[in-house]
mmCIF file of C-alpha atoms and ligand atoms in Angstrom:
data_model
loop_
_atom_site.group_PDB
_atom_site.id
_atom_site.type_symbol
_atom_site.label_atom_id
_atom_site.label_comp_id
_atom_site.label_asym_id
_atom_site.label_seq_id
_atom_site.Cartn_x
_atom_site.Cartn_y
_atom_site.Cartn_z
ATOM 1 C CA UNK A 1 78.974 100.108 175.771
ATOM 2 C CA UNK A 2 76.773 97.458 174.194
ATOM 3 C CA UNK A 3 78.916 94.721 172.705
ATOM 4 C CA UNK A 4 77.161 92.300 170.409
ATOM 5 C CA UNK A 5 80.215 90.416 169.279
ATOM 6 C CA UNK A 6 80.196 86.762 170.348
ATOM 7 C CA UNK A 7 83.662 87.175 171.848
ATOM 8 C CA UNK A 8 82.164 89.422 174.516
ATOM 9 C CA UNK A 9 79.618 86.769 175.559
ATOM 10 C CA UNK A 10 82.250 84.238 176.569
ATOM 11 C CA UNK A 11 82.136 83.281 180.223
ATOM 12 C CA UNK A 12 84.771 80.578 180.095
ATOM 13 C CA UNK A 13 87.771 80.102 177.843
ATOM 14 C CA UNK A 14 87.126 77.819 174.833
ATOM 15 C CA UNK A 15 90.822 76.914 174.865
ATOM 16 C CA UNK A 16 91.301 75.840 178.489
ATOM 17 C CA UNK A 17 87.972 76.388 180.282
ATOM 18 C CA UNK A 18 89.505 79.123 182.442
ATOM 19 C CA UNK A 19 87.831 82.295 183.658
ATOM 20 C CA UNK A 20 87.451 85.154 181.152
ATOM 21 C CA UNK A 21 87.991 88.654 182.486
ATOM 22 C CA UNK A 22 87.620 92.051 180.845
ATOM 23 C CA UNK A 23 90.644 94.287 181.273
ATOM 24 C CA UNK A 24 93.347 96.237 179.462
ATOM 25 C CA UNK A 25 96.566 94.432 178.693
ATOM 26 C CA UNK A 26 99.813 95.515 177.141
ATOM 27 C CA UNK A 27 100.159 93.699 173.868
ATOM 28 C CA UNK A 28 102.953 94.055 171.365
ATOM 29 C CA UNK A 29 102.380 94.768 167.709
ATOM 30 C CA UNK A 30 104.806 93.872 164.979
ATOM 31 C CA UNK A 31 105.049 95.504 161.631
ATOM 32 C CA UNK A 32 107.894 94.710 159.244
ATOM 33 C CA UNK A 33 110.263 93.974 162.102
ATOM 34 C CA UNK A 34 109.314 96.992 164.221
ATOM 35 C CA UNK A 35 107.530 96.539 167.514
ATOM 36 C CA UNK A 36 105.429 98.663 169.855
ATOM 37 C CA UNK A 37 103.369 97.932 172.933
ATOM 38 C CA UNK A 38 99.798 99.164 173.133
ATOM 39 C CA UNK A 39 97.220 99.170 175.900
ATOM 40 C CA UNK A 40 94.542 96.869 174.470
ATOM 41 C CA UNK A 41 91.099 96.536 176.076
ATOM 42 C CA UNK A 42 89.516 93.138 175.594
ATOM 43 C CA UNK A 43 88.553 89.850 177.218
ATOM 44 C CA UNK A 44 91.403 87.679 178.335
ATOM 45 C CA UNK A 45 91.622 84.227 179.860
ATOM 46 C CA UNK A 46 92.986 84.505 183.397
ATOM 47 C CA UNK A 47 94.489 81.027 183.110
ATOM 48 C CA UNK A 48 96.044 80.547 179.671
ATOM 49 C CA UNK A 49 96.212 84.238 178.668
ATOM 50 C CA UNK A 50 94.329 83.756 175.402
ATOM 51 C CA UNK A 51 92.821 87.034 174.146
ATOM 52 C CA UNK A 52 89.314 87.502 172.750
ATOM 53 C CA UNK A 53 89.068 90.865 171.039
ATOM 54 C CA UNK A 54 85.788 92.104 169.629
ATOM 55 C CA UNK A 55 85.552 94.527 166.740
ATOM 56 C CA UNK A 56 84.838 97.372 169.178
ATOM 57 C CA UNK A 57 87.915 96.407 171.239
ATOM 58 C CA UNK A 58 89.992 96.604 168.073
ATOM 59 C CA UNK A 59 88.347 99.873 167.032
ATOM 60 C CA UNK A 60 89.551 101.490 170.270
ATOM 61 C CA UNK A 61 93.182 100.883 169.310
ATOM 62 C CA UNK A 62 92.724 101.160 165.537
ATOM 63 C CA UNK A 63 94.250 104.606 165.262
ATOM 64 C CA UNK A 64 97.341 103.590 167.239
ATOM 65 C CA UNK A 65 97.742 100.488 165.080
ATOM 66 C CA UNK A 66 97.413 102.404 161.819
ATOM 67 C CA UNK A 67 99.632 105.294 162.964
ATOM 68 C CA UNK A 68 102.323 102.791 163.934
ATOM 69 C CA UNK A 69 102.229 101.387 160.398
ATOM 70 C CA UNK A 70 102.148 104.888 158.892
ATOM 71 C CA UNK A 71 105.254 105.857 160.810
ATOM 72 C CA UNK A 72 107.098 102.879 159.397
ATOM 73 C CA UNK A 73 105.757 103.562 155.883
ATOM 74 C CA UNK A 74 106.709 107.255 156.174
ATOM 75 C CA UNK A 75 103.108 108.346 155.700
ATOM 76 C CA UNK A 76 101.440 111.277 157.428
ATOM 77 C CA UNK A 77 99.738 110.322 160.699
ATOM 78 C CA UNK A 78 95.962 110.521 161.124
ATOM 79 C CA UNK A 79 96.165 113.807 163.043
ATOM 80 C CA UNK A 80 98.541 115.340 160.500
ATOM 81 C CA UNK A 81 96.034 114.675 157.724
ATOM 82 C CA UNK A 82 93.384 116.396 159.827
ATOM 83 C CA UNK A 83 95.639 119.430 160.422
ATOM 84 C CA UNK A 84 96.441 119.855 156.737
ATOM 85 C CA UNK A 85 92.782 119.513 155.749
ATOM 86 C CA UNK A 86 91.794 122.127 158.347
ATOM 87 C CA UNK A 87 94.550 124.415 157.125
ATOM 88 C CA UNK A 88 92.855 124.281 153.705
ATOM 89 C CA UNK A 89 89.519 125.049 155.410
ATOM 90 C CA UNK A 90 87.854 122.038 153.823
ATOM 91 C CA UNK A 91 85.269 119.706 155.304
ATOM 92 C CA UNK A 92 86.096 115.987 155.213
ATOM 93 C CA UNK A 93 83.443 115.493 152.569
ATOM 94 C CA UNK A 94 84.733 118.291 150.363
ATOM 95 C CA UNK A 95 88.344 117.138 150.727
ATOM 96 C CA UNK A 96 87.296 113.651 149.609
ATOM 97 C CA UNK A 97 85.548 115.092 146.585
ATOM 98 C CA UNK A 98 88.503 117.256 145.569
ATOM 99 C CA UNK A 99 91.354 114.821 146.259
ATOM 100 C CA UNK A 100 89.502 111.591 145.524
ATOM 101 C CA UNK A 101 88.582 108.627 147.622
ATOM 102 C CA UNK A 102 84.968 109.659 148.086
ATOM 103 C CA UNK A 103 83.129 111.639 150.774
ATOM 104 C CA UNK A 104 84.160 109.278 153.604
ATOM 105 C CA UNK A 105 87.864 109.013 152.713
ATOM 106 C CA UNK A 106 89.162 111.766 155.009
ATOM 107 C CA UNK A 107 86.968 110.662 157.876
ATOM 108 C CA UNK A 108 88.618 107.248 157.575
ATOM 109 C CA UNK A 109 92.170 108.620 157.280
ATOM 110 C CA UNK A 110 91.687 110.875 160.292
ATOM 111 C CA UNK A 111 90.099 108.237 162.508
ATOM 112 C CA UNK A 112 92.799 105.747 161.586
ATOM 113 C CA UNK A 113 90.477 103.329 159.826
ATOM 114 C CA UNK A 114 92.536 103.177 156.639
ATOM 115 C CA UNK A 115 95.904 104.389 155.369
ATOM 116 C CA UNK A 116 96.021 107.003 152.641
ATOM 117 C CA UNK A 117 97.735 106.036 149.402
ATOM 118 C CA UNK A 118 101.289 107.170 148.698
ATOM 119 C CA UNK A 119 100.035 109.602 146.029
ATOM 120 C CA UNK A 120 97.487 111.132 148.409
ATOM 121 C CA UNK A 121 100.245 111.457 150.990
ATOM 122 C CA UNK A 122 102.549 113.227 148.540
ATOM 123 C CA UNK A 123 99.756 115.622 147.600
ATOM 124 C CA UNK A 124 99.068 116.470 151.247
ATOM 125 C CA UNK A 125 102.774 117.055 151.925
ATOM 126 C CA UNK A 126 103.119 119.345 148.912
ATOM 127 C CA UNK A 127 100.143 121.394 150.063
ATOM 128 C CA UNK A 128 101.432 121.498 153.620
ATOM 129 C CA UNK A 129 104.797 122.841 152.420
ATOM 130 C CA UNK A 130 103.030 125.407 150.207
ATOM 131 C CA UNK A 131 104.603 123.875 147.099
ATOM 132 C CA UNK A 132 101.170 123.735 145.536
ATOM 133 C CA UNK A 133 97.920 125.412 146.485
ATOM 134 C CA UNK A 134 94.348 124.269 146.580
ATOM 135 C CA UNK A 135 93.745 126.637 143.657
ATOM 136 C CA UNK A 136 96.357 124.759 141.604
ATOM 137 C CA UNK A 137 94.462 121.543 142.182
ATOM 138 C CA UNK A 138 91.049 123.025 141.447
ATOM 139 C CA UNK A 139 92.456 124.421 138.218
ATOM 140 C CA UNK A 140 93.340 121.001 136.799
ATOM 141 C CA UNK A 141 89.878 119.574 137.539
HETATM 142 ZN ZN1 LIG B 201 92.271 79.806 178.642
#
């Protein structure tokens, strides 16, 4: 993978001058008092342990990070959103147009780039439990 971020060009640690190595490390994430450990690829100083994470390093664990927050917030996970959308037989673009958020919204929810709003979450849950149908929603538009 081509990494253009300056963090990936580091040969020696700007903190201690130590050797920078690329590897995966277990790092812990905290969110409102909850903690998980994730396997985070990145560049790390072999001496002081300082981490240098590029945007592509962070993108690789983005879904795990967001899903961890969603679990705490009691929001549907990225894959659950995808399942419900597929159950409705809608493309991501069409789902974004019908439910709001724009054509890229569902792509972002499902890849774990952003969290859906509480109201979007409620809507998806209602549809998933067959409390309301897609036709009901199209009717009010
Ligand atoms: Zn260092």
